[in-house]
Amino acid sequence: MNKDLEKQLQGYGLTTAQILYRMPDHPAILQTYIWQEYDLAPDFPEMRGFLKFWQEKLDGPLHSVRYIHRKLISATEWRALRGEFVIH
C-alpha cells in the first residue's frame, strides 16, 4: 500500500504551513518558506518537530507561521468492497 494512503487511513491529513522568517544577514527582510506534510490535528507533531528543528539548527529566526489542515479521506468516504468485476 502507498505510504501516503496508509497515513490517510490512519487519520492523518495534509498540513500546509506558510513560514515567514527573517534573513540572517538582513533581519529587516522577510522570506517565505512553504512546508507540506501529512500530520495529525490538533497536536500537529510533524509540524511542531519541523519548527523545533528550524529553531535549533537554522539561522533565520521565525517571524510567523500560518497553517491549514485538511483530511483527504474521511470515515464516510472509505469503505471496503467485497468482490470484483472482470471485464475482458
PDB file of C-alpha atoms in Angstrom:
ATOM      1  CA  MET A   1       0.000   0.000   0.000  1.00  0.00           C
ATOM      2  CA  ASN A   2       1.168   3.533  -0.728  1.00  0.00           C
ATOM      3  CA  LYS A   3       2.746   5.154   2.359  1.00  0.00           C
ATOM      4  CA  ASP A   4       0.694   8.361   1.943  1.00  0.00           C
ATOM      5  CA  LEU A   5      -2.583   6.450   1.583  1.00  0.00           C
ATOM      6  CA  GLU A   6      -1.727   4.395   4.655  1.00  0.00           C
ATOM      7  CA  LYS A   7      -1.227   7.579   6.691  1.00  0.00           C
ATOM      8  CA  GLN A   8      -4.542   8.983   5.446  1.00  0.00           C
ATOM      9  CA  LEU A   9      -6.332   5.822   6.549  1.00  0.00           C
ATOM     10  CA  GLN A  10      -4.733   6.230   9.995  1.00  0.00           C
ATOM     11  CA  GLY A  11      -6.327   9.681  10.350  1.00  0.00           C
ATOM     12  CA  TYR A  12      -3.552  11.913   9.052  1.00  0.00           C
ATOM     13  CA  GLY A  13      -4.489  14.948   6.986  1.00  0.00           C
ATOM     14  CA  LEU A  14      -2.471  17.209   4.730  1.00  0.00           C
ATOM     15  CA  THR A  15      -0.987  20.184   6.579  1.00  0.00           C
ATOM     16  CA  THR A  16       0.437  23.137   4.694  1.00  0.00           C
ATOM     17  CA  ALA A  17       2.338  25.830   6.569  1.00  0.00           C
ATOM     18  CA  GLN A  18       3.499  29.212   5.321  1.00  0.00           C
ATOM     19  CA  ILE A  19       6.555  30.130   7.361  1.00  0.00           C
ATOM     20  CA  LEU A  20       7.801  33.706   7.409  1.00  0.00           C
ATOM     21  CA  TYR A  21      11.328  34.103   8.690  1.00  0.00           C
ATOM     22  CA  ARG A  22      13.937  36.840   8.874  1.00  0.00           C
ATOM     23  CA  MET A  23      17.018  36.578   6.699  1.00  0.00           C
ATOM     24  CA  PRO A  24      20.085  36.054   8.920  1.00  0.00           C
ATOM     25  CA  ASP A  25      22.192  38.729   7.163  1.00  0.00           C
ATOM     26  CA  HIS A  26      19.309  41.204   6.685  1.00  0.00           C
ATOM     27  CA  PRO A  27      16.844  40.887   9.602  1.00  0.00           C
ATOM     28  CA  ALA A  28      14.544  43.585   8.195  1.00  0.00           C
ATOM     29  CA  ILE A  29      13.735  41.357   5.186  1.00  0.00           C
ATOM     30  CA  LEU A  30      11.214  38.522   5.487  1.00  0.00           C
ATOM     31  CA  GLN A  31      11.390  35.367   3.390  1.00  0.00           C
ATOM     32  CA  THR A  32       8.666  32.788   2.843  1.00  0.00           C
ATOM     33  CA  TYR A  33       9.012  29.020   3.087  1.00  0.00           C
ATOM     34  CA  ILE A  34       6.159  26.609   2.310  1.00  0.00           C
ATOM     35  CA  TRP A  35       6.152  23.310   4.216  1.00  0.00           C
ATOM     36  CA  GLN A  36       3.728  20.462   3.489  1.00  0.00           C
ATOM     37  CA  GLU A  37       3.397  17.091   5.192  1.00  0.00           C
ATOM     38  CA  TYR A  38       0.785  14.621   6.442  1.00  0.00           C
ATOM     39  CA  ASP A  39       0.094  15.386  10.097  1.00  0.00           C
ATOM     40  CA  LEU A  40      -2.371  14.710  12.918  1.00  0.00           C
ATOM     41  CA  ALA A  41      -4.650  17.523  14.111  1.00  0.00           C
ATOM     42  CA  PRO A  42      -4.976  19.137  16.641  1.00  0.00           C
ATOM     43  CA  ASP A  43      -1.490  18.481  18.073  1.00  0.00           C
ATOM     44  CA  PHE A  44       0.466  18.592  14.766  1.00  0.00           C
ATOM     45  CA  PRO A  45       3.503  16.565  15.915  1.00  0.00           C
ATOM     46  CA  GLU A  46       5.185  16.637  12.473  1.00  0.00           C
ATOM     47  CA  MET A  47       4.911  20.412  12.101  1.00  0.00           C
ATOM     48  CA  ARG A  48       5.999  21.039  15.694  1.00  0.00           C
ATOM     49  CA  GLY A  49       9.009  18.784  15.145  1.00  0.00           C
ATOM     50  CA  PHE A  50       9.947  20.660  11.977  1.00  0.00           C
ATOM     51  CA  LEU A  51       9.609  24.056  13.690  1.00  0.00           C
ATOM     52  CA  LYS A  52      11.718  22.816  16.609  1.00  0.00           C
ATOM     53  CA  PHE A  53      14.383  21.677  14.136  1.00  0.00           C
ATOM     54  CA  TRP A  54      14.206  25.081  12.443  1.00  0.00           C
ATOM     55  CA  GLN A  55      14.729  26.969  15.689  1.00  0.00           C
ATOM     56  CA  GLU A  56      17.586  24.732  16.837  1.00  0.00           C
ATOM     57  CA  LYS A  57      19.521  24.238  13.581  1.00  0.00           C
ATOM     58  CA  LEU A  58      18.765  27.058  11.123  1.00  0.00           C
ATOM     59  CA  ASP A  59      19.933  30.655  11.286  1.00  0.00           C
ATOM     60  CA  GLY A  60      16.820  32.525  10.080  1.00  0.00           C
ATOM     61  CA  PRO A  61      14.656  33.397  13.115  1.00  0.00           C
ATOM     62  CA  LEU A  62      10.946  32.672  12.703  1.00  0.00           C
ATOM     63  CA  HIS A  63       8.598  35.603  12.308  1.00  0.00           C
ATOM     64  CA  SER A  64       5.253  33.807  11.954  1.00  0.00           C
ATOM     65  CA  VAL A  65       3.635  30.540  10.877  1.00  0.00           C
ATOM     66  CA  ARG A  66       0.233  30.223   9.205  1.00  0.00           C
ATOM     67  CA  TYR A  67      -1.130  26.774   8.524  1.00  0.00           C
ATOM     68  CA  ILE A  68      -4.126  24.933   7.172  1.00  0.00           C
ATOM     69  CA  HIS A  69      -5.065  21.290   7.688  1.00  0.00           C
ATOM     70  CA  ARG A  70      -7.401  19.116   5.652  1.00  0.00           C
ATOM     71  CA  LYS A  71      -8.286  15.449   5.967  1.00  0.00           C
ATOM     72  CA  LEU A  72      -8.334  13.989   2.491  1.00  0.00           C
ATOM     73  CA  ILE A  73     -10.202  10.799   3.358  1.00  0.00           C
ATOM     74  CA  SER A  74     -12.913  10.715   5.991  1.00  0.00           C
ATOM     75  CA  ALA A  75     -14.509   7.636   7.507  1.00  0.00           C
ATOM     76  CA  THR A  76     -17.669   8.095   5.422  1.00  0.00           C
ATOM     77  CA  GLU A  77     -15.696   8.190   2.165  1.00  0.00           C
ATOM     78  CA  TRP A  78     -13.784   4.940   2.691  1.00  0.00           C
ATOM     79  CA  ARG A  79     -15.333   1.519   2.705  1.00  0.00           C
ATOM     80  CA  ALA A  80     -14.092  -1.982   1.970  1.00  0.00           C
ATOM     81  CA  LEU A  81     -15.545  -3.713  -1.073  1.00  0.00           C
ATOM     82  CA  ARG A  82     -16.098  -7.411  -1.429  1.00  0.00           C
ATOM     83  CA  GLY A  83     -15.917  -8.692  -4.940  1.00  0.00           C
ATOM     84  CA  GLU A  84     -14.737  -7.516  -8.297  1.00  0.00           C
ATOM     85  CA  PHE A  85     -15.904  -7.112 -11.850  1.00  0.00           C
ATOM     86  CA  VAL A  86     -13.826  -8.835 -14.504  1.00  0.00           C
ATOM     87  CA  ILE A  87     -14.029  -7.245 -17.932  1.00  0.00           C
ATOM     88  CA  HIS A  88     -12.367  -8.944 -20.878  1.00  0.00           C
TER      89      HIS A  88
END
